[in-house]
Amino acid sequence: MKSTTTFATEVQQDPVDATDKPDGGVPRPSLVCHLAILTATFCALVFYAHYALQGNMASVIVSSLPLLSSVAVDQNSVPPEQPVVLNEEHAPLTAQATVFETSRITTAPAPAPAPAPAPADRCDGHYIYMYDMPARFNDDLIRDCGNLHPWLDMCPYSANDGLGMPLGDEGGVFPGRGWYSTDQFMLDLMFHSRMKRYECLTNDSSLAAAVFVPFYAGLESGRYLYNHSTSVRDALQLDAIDWLVRRPEWGVMGGRDHFLVAGRTTWDFRRKADLDELWGTKLLRYPAVENMTVFVLETSPWNGTNLAIPYPTYFHPETGADVLAWQEKVRKAERRWLFSFAGAPRPGSNKTVRAEIIRQCRASSHCNLFHCGGGSADCNSPAGVMRVFESSQFCLQPRGDTATRRSTFDAIVAGCIPVFFHPGSAYTQYTLHFPRDHGRYSVLIPHAGLTAGNVSIEETLSKISPDEVRRMREEVIGLIPRVVYADPRSRRVGFRDAFDVAVEAVIDRVAKRRRGEADDGREH
């Protein structure tokens, strides 16, 4: 048996690791090896925790296998064991420590799916607030329809929300639906009826782009225009103004966001003094009303507050299909007359050229004269008037009692090209509804040359080429939707009519006022 000294000397002379013992003793890995394995395990767990949370566990485990194999220690390459001193800071990782550290590893949570965008509010910027006015300002007037005119019963005309009684076929003049015996002064009721079904009405005036005042000023004034004192004529209108200015909605902009429809010409509301012999009321001269936008059938060239909108015609389509069917009918109509005139003379009037128009029409074999008030002609007959216009290339539209005529819009509906003799009959009036380029849809023959006898209507119109006539007629036919008022009871109109054009104009005007911009309503 060897001595202790001899054993120690042998160890010093042959310092080999236990793993090299030829006697197959249990190998003892070095501390470096342990640390390498533990480090690899820790790394694998970190990767596992990170990617498993994102649903990629399987792919991470596979990708981690090369990493684990790369840290396997070749024990033959480990250097001779050296003394290692470990303290708390560098203590070997234990299972408990590994779990604790792993539990602290967090990943950013997956972003929540973006919420679906809220549907756009198609009424944003188009809401209208409509007053619920006392019945004396509107409904009571219709209930008393028999007294709306001094010598006419207006009840048949107030039927069907102001459209009047339905018209029959009239020998093919009015095929299909949408035709009514409409009085030209029923726009107050028609507009209110349509507004009741306006898709962007709101009960919250703070959302409103404009405020509608459903006072039937036109119908109300028609009761007392003849043989009544100014105090009687003005009474209900002053009552309506007093009611309005007390509303909190009025105070927001002093009425500058309010609008009203008075379905007569401006001259019925512009009496200059409180004299019984003067015509009309003073509605449009009151300061409060001057702040508002008032739609009338004919406006004053000296006042930009009021806006002119089309006279009602006999056509009130329910749908866009009704309009298309009518447009196709008038497009194909046989127009055997070069021009026509439907009207009566104005004896003693120096503001009209009707006498010369009637003279020239009678002298021409190319003119169809529908002389109202004489013979069998009846200008109150919708079928008679429309039959004349549908058979003519051009329809003469001189001034009448005032500068404008309902006949202009009846002619357009019939696809007949209007001929004007004064710009004030259309061009300076219906700027919202007619194109700025007046030559696209109409002819202007200055009345001065006509009254002087220097101009022949027939010769002037004959010089327009057939191609130009067709182009102009197509432009006129294209205007039909913009100048008719759709049936106010329809919920499927499907086209932009005269009502829509007017409402859009007042919304735009109020928006400009809020921004402090100019608001010339005569612009498109």
Coordinates of C-alpha atoms in Angstrom, one line a residue:
M1 CA 0.0 0.0 0.0
K2 CA 1.3 3.4 -1.0
S3 CA 1.9 6.1 1.6
T4 CA 0.1 9.3 1.7
T5 CA 3.1 11.2 0.5
T6 CA 3.5 9.0 -2.5
F7 CA -0.2 9.5 -3.5
A8 CA 0.0 13.2 -3.4
T9 CA 3.2 13.1 -5.5
E10 CA 1.4 11.0 -8.1
V11 CA -1.5 13.4 -8.3
Q12 CA 0.9 16.3 -8.9
Q13 CA 2.8 14.4 -11.5
D14 CA -0.4 13.2 -13.3
P15 CA -3.1 15.8 -13.0
V16 CA -5.9 14.2 -15.1
D17 CA -9.6 14.8 -14.9
A18 CA -11.8 12.0 -13.4
T19 CA -13.4 11.5 -16.7
D20 CA -10.1 10.2 -18.1
K21 CA -9.9 7.5 -15.5
P22 CA -9.6 4.1 -17.2
D23 CA -11.4 2.4 -14.4
G24 CA -14.9 3.7 -15.6
G25 CA -15.6 5.8 -12.5
V26 CA -18.5 8.2 -12.5
P27 CA -17.5 11.2 -14.5
R28 CA -17.7 14.6 -12.6
P29 CA -18.6 17.5 -14.9
S30 CA -17.0 20.8 -14.2
L31 CA -18.8 23.9 -12.9
V32 CA -18.3 25.6 -16.3
C33 CA -20.3 22.8 -17.9
H34 CA -23.1 23.2 -15.4
L35 CA -23.3 26.9 -16.0
A36 CA -23.4 26.4 -19.8
I37 CA -26.3 24.0 -19.6
L38 CA -28.2 26.1 -17.1
T39 CA -27.7 29.2 -19.3
A40 CA -29.0 27.3 -22.4
T41 CA -32.0 26.1 -20.5
F42 CA -32.8 29.6 -19.3
C43 CA -32.6 31.0 -22.8
A44 CA -34.9 28.3 -24.1
L45 CA -37.4 29.0 -21.4
V46 CA -37.3 32.7 -22.2
F47 CA -37.9 32.1 -25.9
Y48 CA -40.6 29.6 -25.0
A49 CA -42.5 32.1 -22.7
H50 CA -42.2 35.0 -25.2
Y51 CA -43.4 33.2 -28.3
A52 CA -45.9 30.8 -26.7
L53 CA -47.9 33.9 -25.6
Q54 CA -48.2 34.9 -29.2
G55 CA -49.3 31.5 -30.4
N56 CA -46.0 30.6 -31.9
M57 CA -44.9 28.0 -29.4
A58 CA -44.3 25.2 -31.8
S59 CA -42.1 27.2 -34.1
V60 CA -40.0 28.4 -31.2
I61 CA -39.4 25.0 -29.8
V62 CA -38.2 23.8 -33.2
S63 CA -36.0 26.8 -33.6
S64 CA -34.6 26.4 -30.1
L65 CA -33.2 22.9 -30.8
P66 CA -30.1 24.0 -32.6
L67 CA -29.4 26.5 -29.8
L68 CA -29.5 23.7 -27.2
S69 CA -27.2 21.5 -29.2
S70 CA -24.8 24.3 -29.8
V71 CA -24.2 24.6 -26.0
A72 CA -23.6 20.9 -25.4
V73 CA -20.1 20.7 -23.8
D74 CA -17.4 18.5 -25.3
Q75 CA -16.0 17.3 -22.0
N76 CA -12.7 16.4 -23.6
S77 CA -12.2 20.1 -24.3
V78 CA -12.9 21.4 -20.8
P79 CA -9.7 22.7 -19.2
P80 CA -8.5 21.3 -15.9
E81 CA -10.8 22.1 -13.1
Q82 CA -9.9 25.3 -11.2
P83 CA -11.2 26.4 -7.9
V84 CA -14.4 28.5 -8.2
V85 CA -15.7 30.9 -5.6
L86 CA -19.4 31.7 -5.8
N87 CA -21.2 34.5 -3.9
E88 CA -24.9 35.4 -3.7
E89 CA -24.8 37.7 -6.7
H90 CA -23.4 35.0 -9.0
A91 CA -25.1 32.0 -7.3
P92 CA -26.1 29.2 -9.7
L93 CA -29.6 29.5 -11.0
T94 CA -32.1 27.3 -9.2
A95 CA -35.4 26.0 -10.6
Q96 CA -37.3 28.5 -8.3
A97 CA -35.2 31.4 -9.6
T98 CA -35.8 30.4 -13.2
V99 CA -39.6 30.3 -12.7
F100 CA -39.6 33.7 -10.9
E101 CA -37.6 35.4 -13.7
T102 CA -39.7 33.8 -16.4
S103 CA -42.9 35.0 -14.7
R104 CA -41.6 38.6 -15.0
I105 CA -41.1 38.4 -18.7
T106 CA -44.0 40.2 -20.4
T107 CA -44.9 41.0 -24.0
A108 CA -46.8 44.0 -25.3
P109 CA -50.5 42.9 -25.6
A110 CA -51.7 42.4 -29.1
P111 CA -53.4 45.6 -30.3
A112 CA -57.2 45.5 -30.1
P113 CA -58.9 45.4 -33.5
A114 CA -59.8 48.9 -34.6
P115 CA -63.5 49.7 -34.1
A116 CA -65.5 49.8 -37.2
P117 CA -65.8 53.4 -38.4
A118 CA -69.1 55.0 -37.4
P119 CA -71.4 55.4 -40.4
A120 CA -71.3 59.0 -41.8
D121 CA -74.2 61.2 -40.8
R122 CA -75.7 62.0 -44.2
C123 CA -77.6 64.8 -42.6
D124 CA -74.6 66.5 -41.1
G125 CA -74.6 70.1 -42.2
H126 CA -78.2 69.7 -43.7
Y127 CA -80.4 69.5 -40.6
I128 CA -83.4 71.8 -40.6
Y129 CA -85.3 72.9 -37.5
M130 CA -88.9 73.7 -38.2
Y131 CA -91.1 75.6 -35.8
D132 CA -94.3 74.2 -34.5
M133 CA -96.3 77.4 -35.0
P134 CA -99.8 78.0 -33.7
A135 CA -102.4 76.8 -36.2
R136 CA -103.6 80.4 -36.9
F137 CA -100.5 80.9 -38.9
N138 CA -101.0 77.9 -41.2
D139 CA -103.4 75.1 -40.7
D140 CA -106.4 77.3 -39.8
L141 CA -105.9 79.1 -43.1
I142 CA -106.4 75.9 -45.0
R143 CA -109.4 74.9 -43.0
D144 CA -110.9 78.2 -44.0
C145 CA -109.9 77.7 -47.7
G146 CA -113.2 79.0 -49.0
N147 CA -112.1 82.5 -47.9
L148 CA -108.6 82.5 -49.2
H149 CA -109.6 84.5 -52.3
P150 CA -112.4 87.1 -52.6
W151 CA -114.1 85.5 -55.6
L152 CA -112.6 82.0 -56.0
D153 CA -113.1 78.8 -54.0
M154 CA -109.6 77.7 -53.2
C155 CA -110.6 74.5 -51.5
P156 CA -110.1 72.3 -54.6
Y157 CA -106.7 73.8 -55.0
S158 CA -105.6 73.2 -51.4
A159 CA -106.4 69.4 -51.7
N160 CA -103.6 66.9 -51.8
D161 CA -101.2 69.0 -49.8
G162 CA -101.6 72.0 -52.2
L163 CA -101.3 70.1 -55.5
G164 CA -105.0 70.4 -56.3
M165 CA -107.2 67.8 -57.9
P166 CA -105.7 65.1 -60.1
L167 CA -105.9 65.6 -63.9
G168 CA -107.1 62.9 -66.2
D169 CA -105.4 61.8 -69.4
E170 CA -106.9 64.7 -71.4
G171 CA -106.5 62.9 -74.7
G172 CA -103.0 61.8 -74.1
V173 CA -101.7 65.2 -72.9
F174 CA -101.1 63.9 -69.3
P175 CA -100.2 60.2 -69.5
G176 CA -99.2 58.5 -66.3
R177 CA -99.3 59.9 -62.8
G178 CA -98.2 63.1 -61.2
W179 CA -100.5 65.7 -62.9
Y180 CA -102.7 68.0 -60.9
S181 CA -104.7 71.2 -61.4
T182 CA -102.3 73.3 -59.3
D183 CA -102.9 76.9 -58.5
Q184 CA -99.8 79.1 -59.0
F185 CA -100.1 80.6 -55.5
M186 CA -100.2 77.4 -53.5
L187 CA -96.5 77.2 -52.8
D188 CA -96.8 78.0 -49.1
L189 CA -98.8 74.8 -48.4
M190 CA -96.8 72.7 -50.8
F191 CA -93.5 73.7 -49.4
H192 CA -94.6 73.1 -45.8
S193 CA -96.0 69.7 -46.7
R194 CA -92.7 68.7 -48.3
M195 CA -90.7 70.0 -45.3
K196 CA -92.8 67.8 -42.9
R197 CA -91.2 64.8 -44.7
Y198 CA -87.7 66.3 -45.1
E199 CA -85.3 63.5 -44.2
C200 CA -83.0 65.8 -42.1
L201 CA -85.5 67.5 -39.8
T202 CA -84.3 67.8 -36.2
N203 CA -85.8 68.7 -32.9
D204 CA -82.5 70.1 -31.7
S205 CA -82.1 73.6 -33.1
S206 CA -78.4 73.6 -32.1
L207 CA -77.8 71.1 -34.8
A208 CA -79.7 72.9 -37.5
A209 CA -78.1 74.4 -40.5
A210 CA -81.2 76.6 -41.0
V211 CA -84.6 77.2 -39.3
F212 CA -87.8 77.0 -41.3
V213 CA -90.8 79.2 -40.5
P214 CA -94.1 77.6 -41.6
F215 CA -96.2 80.7 -41.9
Y216 CA -98.4 80.8 -44.9
A217 CA -97.7 84.5 -45.7
G218 CA -98.7 84.2 -49.4
L219 CA -102.0 82.5 -48.7
E220 CA -102.8 84.8 -45.8
S221 CA -102.2 88.0 -47.7
G222 CA -104.3 86.8 -50.6
R223 CA -107.4 87.1 -48.4
Y224 CA -107.1 90.8 -48.0
L225 CA -105.3 92.2 -51.0
Y226 CA -108.5 93.7 -52.3
N227 CA -110.7 96.3 -50.6
H228 CA -109.3 95.9 -47.1
S229 CA -107.6 98.4 -44.8
T230 CA -103.8 98.2 -44.2
S231 CA -104.5 97.3 -40.6
V232 CA -106.5 94.3 -41.6
R233 CA -103.9 93.3 -44.2
D234 CA -101.0 93.5 -41.8
A235 CA -102.6 92.1 -38.6
L236 CA -101.7 88.4 -38.8
Q237 CA -98.3 89.1 -40.3
L238 CA -97.4 91.4 -37.4
D239 CA -98.6 88.7 -35.0
A240 CA -96.3 86.1 -36.7
I241 CA -93.3 88.4 -36.4
D242 CA -94.0 89.1 -32.8
W243 CA -94.3 85.4 -32.1
L244 CA -91.0 84.7 -33.9
V245 CA -88.8 87.3 -32.3
R246 CA -89.7 85.9 -28.9
R247 CA -88.4 82.5 -29.7
P248 CA -84.9 81.5 -28.2
E249 CA -84.0 80.2 -31.6
W250 CA -84.4 83.6 -33.1
G251 CA -81.9 85.1 -30.7
V252 CA -79.0 82.9 -31.9
M253 CA -78.5 84.9 -35.1
G254 CA -81.3 87.5 -34.9
G255 CA -83.2 85.5 -37.6
R256 CA -80.4 85.5 -40.1
D257 CA -80.6 81.6 -40.1
H258 CA -84.4 81.6 -40.6
F259 CA -86.2 81.2 -43.9
L260 CA -89.8 81.6 -45.0
V261 CA -91.8 80.8 -48.2
A262 CA -94.3 83.5 -49.3
G263 CA -95.7 82.1 -52.5
R264 CA -96.5 85.3 -54.3
T265 CA -94.4 88.0 -56.0
T266 CA -92.4 90.4 -53.9
W267 CA -94.6 93.3 -54.9
D268 CA -97.5 91.8 -52.8
F269 CA -95.4 92.4 -49.7
R270 CA -93.7 95.7 -50.3
R271 CA -96.2 98.4 -49.6
K272 CA -94.3 101.6 -49.0
A273 CA -96.8 103.4 -46.6
D274 CA -99.8 102.8 -44.5
L275 CA -102.3 104.1 -47.0
D276 CA -105.3 102.0 -47.8
E277 CA -105.1 102.8 -51.5
L278 CA -101.7 101.3 -51.8
W279 CA -101.3 97.7 -52.8
G280 CA -100.2 94.8 -50.7
T281 CA -98.7 94.3 -47.2
K282 CA -95.4 95.5 -45.6
L283 CA -94.2 92.0 -44.7
L284 CA -90.8 92.3 -46.5
R285 CA -90.2 95.8 -45.2
Y286 CA -90.1 94.9 -41.5
P287 CA -86.5 94.8 -40.1
A288 CA -86.9 91.4 -38.5
V289 CA -88.1 89.9 -41.8
E290 CA -85.3 91.6 -43.7
N291 CA -82.9 89.5 -41.6
M292 CA -84.5 86.3 -42.9
T293 CA -84.3 84.6 -46.3
V294 CA -87.7 84.8 -47.9
F295 CA -88.5 82.7 -51.0
V296 CA -90.9 84.4 -53.4
L297 CA -92.1 83.7 -56.9
E298 CA -90.5 87.0 -58.2
T299 CA -88.0 89.1 -56.3
S300 CA -87.0 92.7 -56.4
P301 CA -84.0 93.7 -58.4
W302 CA -83.0 96.1 -55.7
N303 CA -83.1 93.6 -52.8
G304 CA -80.8 90.6 -52.3
T305 CA -82.5 89.3 -49.2
N306 CA -85.3 87.6 -51.1
L307 CA -84.7 84.7 -53.5
A308 CA -87.0 83.8 -56.4
I309 CA -88.0 80.2 -56.9
P310 CA -90.1 78.6 -59.7
Y311 CA -93.9 79.0 -59.9
P312 CA -95.6 75.7 -59.3
T313 CA -96.6 73.8 -62.5
Y314 CA -99.1 71.0 -63.1
F315 CA -96.4 68.3 -62.9
H316 CA -95.6 66.8 -59.5
P317 CA -93.8 63.5 -60.1
E318 CA -93.5 60.9 -57.3
T319 CA -90.3 59.3 -58.5
G320 CA -87.4 59.9 -60.9
A321 CA -88.9 57.3 -63.2
D322 CA -91.9 59.6 -63.6
V323 CA -89.6 62.4 -64.7
L324 CA -87.7 60.2 -67.1
A325 CA -90.9 58.9 -68.7
W326 CA -92.2 62.5 -69.2
Q327 CA -88.8 63.7 -70.6
E328 CA -88.9 61.0 -73.2
K329 CA -92.4 61.9 -74.2
V330 CA -91.7 65.6 -74.8
R331 CA -88.4 64.7 -76.5
K332 CA -90.4 62.7 -79.1
A333 CA -93.2 65.2 -79.4
E334 CA -94.1 66.4 -82.9
R335 CA -93.5 70.2 -83.0
R336 CA -95.2 71.5 -86.0
W337 CA -95.2 75.2 -85.0
L338 CA -92.1 77.3 -85.0
F339 CA -93.4 79.4 -82.1
S340 CA -96.5 80.0 -80.1
F341 CA -98.0 82.4 -77.6
A342 CA -100.5 81.7 -74.9
G343 CA -101.8 84.8 -73.2
A344 CA -104.0 87.9 -73.3
P345 CA -103.3 91.5 -74.3
R346 CA -102.6 94.1 -71.6
P347 CA -104.4 97.2 -72.9
G348 CA -103.0 100.4 -71.7
S349 CA -99.8 98.9 -70.3
N350 CA -96.5 100.5 -71.4
K351 CA -94.5 97.7 -69.8
T352 CA -95.4 94.9 -72.2
V353 CA -95.0 94.1 -75.8
R354 CA -97.9 91.7 -75.9
A355 CA -99.9 93.7 -78.5
E356 CA -97.0 93.5 -81.0
I357 CA -96.4 89.8 -80.2
I358 CA -100.1 89.0 -80.8
R359 CA -100.0 91.0 -84.1
Q360 CA -96.9 89.2 -85.4
C361 CA -98.2 85.8 -84.3
R362 CA -101.5 86.3 -86.2
A363 CA -99.6 87.4 -89.3
S364 CA -97.4 84.3 -89.3
S365 CA -98.3 80.9 -90.7
H366 CA -95.7 79.4 -88.3
C367 CA -97.2 80.7 -85.1
N368 CA -99.9 79.2 -82.9
L369 CA -101.8 81.8 -81.0
F370 CA -103.7 80.6 -77.9
H371 CA -105.5 83.9 -77.3
C372 CA -106.7 83.8 -73.7
G373 CA -109.9 85.6 -73.0
G374 CA -111.1 85.4 -76.6
G375 CA -113.0 82.6 -78.3
S376 CA -112.7 79.1 -77.0
A377 CA -109.2 79.5 -75.6
D378 CA -108.9 79.1 -71.9
C379 CA -105.5 79.8 -70.3
N380 CA -106.8 78.2 -67.1
S381 CA -107.1 74.9 -68.9
P382 CA -104.0 72.8 -68.1
A383 CA -104.6 70.5 -71.1
G384 CA -105.1 73.4 -73.5
V385 CA -102.0 75.3 -72.5
M386 CA -99.8 72.2 -72.4
R387 CA -101.1 71.0 -75.8
V388 CA -100.0 74.3 -77.4
F389 CA -96.5 74.2 -75.8
E390 CA -95.8 70.6 -76.6
S391 CA -96.5 71.3 -80.3
S392 CA -94.1 74.3 -80.5
Q393 CA -90.4 74.7 -80.9
F394 CA -90.3 78.1 -79.2
C395 CA -92.7 79.6 -76.6
L396 CA -93.0 83.4 -76.2
Q397 CA -92.8 84.7 -72.7
P398 CA -93.3 88.5 -72.4
R399 CA -93.9 90.4 -69.2
G400 CA -97.3 90.3 -67.8
D401 CA -98.7 92.0 -64.7
T402 CA -95.2 91.7 -63.4
A403 CA -91.9 90.7 -65.0
T404 CA -92.3 87.0 -64.6
R405 CA -94.9 84.4 -65.6
R406 CA -95.9 80.9 -64.5
S407 CA -96.1 80.2 -68.3
T408 CA -92.3 80.1 -68.5
F409 CA -92.2 77.0 -66.3
D410 CA -95.2 75.3 -68.0
A411 CA -93.3 75.8 -71.3
I412 CA -90.1 74.3 -69.9
V413 CA -92.0 71.3 -68.6
A414 CA -93.4 70.9 -72.2
G415 CA -89.9 70.9 -73.6
C416 CA -90.5 74.2 -75.4
I417 CA -87.6 76.7 -75.6
P418 CA -88.6 80.0 -73.9
V419 CA -88.2 83.3 -75.7
F420 CA -87.8 86.3 -73.3
F421 CA -88.1 90.0 -74.1
H422 CA -86.6 91.3 -70.9
P423 CA -83.8 89.9 -68.7
G424 CA -85.9 90.5 -65.6
S425 CA -88.4 87.9 -66.8
A426 CA -85.9 85.1 -65.9
Y427 CA -82.2 85.8 -66.0
T428 CA -82.0 88.1 -63.0
Q429 CA -84.7 86.1 -61.1
Y430 CA -84.2 82.3 -61.1
T431 CA -80.4 82.3 -60.6
L432 CA -80.6 79.2 -58.4
H433 CA -82.5 77.1 -60.9
F434 CA -81.4 78.3 -64.4
P435 CA -77.9 78.0 -65.9
R436 CA -75.8 81.1 -66.0
D437 CA -75.3 80.8 -69.7
H438 CA -78.8 81.8 -70.7
G439 CA -78.2 81.1 -74.4
R440 CA -78.0 77.4 -73.7
Y441 CA -81.8 77.1 -73.0
S442 CA -83.5 80.3 -74.1
V443 CA -83.6 83.2 -76.6
L444 CA -83.6 86.9 -75.7
I445 CA -85.3 89.3 -78.2
P446 CA -84.9 92.8 -76.6
H447 CA -88.4 94.4 -76.3
A448 CA -87.2 97.8 -77.5
G449 CA -86.5 96.6 -81.0
L450 CA -89.8 94.8 -81.1
T451 CA -91.9 97.7 -80.0
A452 CA -90.1 99.9 -82.5
G453 CA -91.1 97.5 -85.3
N454 CA -87.5 96.7 -86.2
V455 CA -87.5 93.1 -85.2
S456 CA -89.4 90.1 -86.7
I457 CA -89.9 87.3 -84.3
E458 CA -90.3 84.7 -87.0
E459 CA -87.2 85.8 -88.9
T460 CA -85.1 85.8 -85.7
L461 CA -86.2 82.3 -84.7
S462 CA -85.9 80.9 -88.2
K463 CA -82.2 81.8 -88.3
I464 CA -81.5 79.3 -85.5
S465 CA -80.2 76.1 -87.1
P466 CA -82.1 72.8 -86.6
D467 CA -79.1 71.3 -84.8
E468 CA -78.9 74.3 -82.4
V469 CA -82.7 74.0 -81.8
R470 CA -82.3 70.3 -80.9
R471 CA -79.4 71.1 -78.6
M472 CA -81.3 73.9 -76.9
R473 CA -84.4 71.7 -76.5
E474 CA -82.3 69.0 -74.9
E475 CA -81.0 71.6 -72.4
V476 CA -84.6 72.6 -71.6
I477 CA -85.7 69.0 -71.1
G478 CA -82.7 68.6 -68.7
L479 CA -84.0 71.5 -66.6
I480 CA -87.4 69.9 -65.9
P481 CA -86.4 68.1 -62.6
R482 CA -85.0 71.4 -61.2
V483 CA -88.1 73.5 -61.9
V484 CA -90.9 71.1 -60.8
Y485 CA -92.0 70.4 -57.2
A486 CA -92.2 66.7 -56.5
D487 CA -95.3 65.3 -54.9
P488 CA -94.8 66.2 -51.2
R489 CA -96.4 62.9 -50.1
S490 CA -93.8 60.8 -51.8
R491 CA -91.0 59.2 -49.8
R492 CA -89.1 58.0 -52.9
V493 CA -88.6 61.1 -54.9
G494 CA -85.1 60.0 -56.1
F495 CA -84.2 63.3 -57.9
R496 CA -83.3 66.9 -57.1
D497 CA -86.3 69.1 -57.6
A498 CA -87.0 72.8 -57.1
F499 CA -87.5 72.3 -53.3
D500 CA -84.1 70.6 -52.9
V501 CA -82.4 73.4 -54.9
A502 CA -84.0 76.1 -52.7
V503 CA -83.2 74.3 -49.4
E504 CA -79.6 73.8 -50.4
A505 CA -79.3 77.5 -51.3
V506 CA -80.5 78.7 -47.9
I507 CA -78.3 76.3 -46.1
D508 CA -75.3 77.6 -48.1
R509 CA -76.4 81.2 -47.4
V510 CA -76.6 80.6 -43.6
A511 CA -73.3 78.9 -43.6
K512 CA -71.7 81.9 -45.3
R513 CA -73.3 84.2 -42.8
R514 CA -71.9 82.2 -39.9
R515 CA -68.4 82.5 -41.4
G516 CA -68.9 86.2 -42.0
E517 CA -68.8 85.9 -45.7
A518 CA -70.8 87.7 -48.4
D519 CA -74.0 85.8 -49.2
D520 CA -75.3 87.1 -52.5
G521 CA -78.2 84.8 -53.0
R522 CA -78.4 85.6 -56.7
E523 CA -75.3 83.5 -57.3
H524 CA -75.5 79.8 -58.0

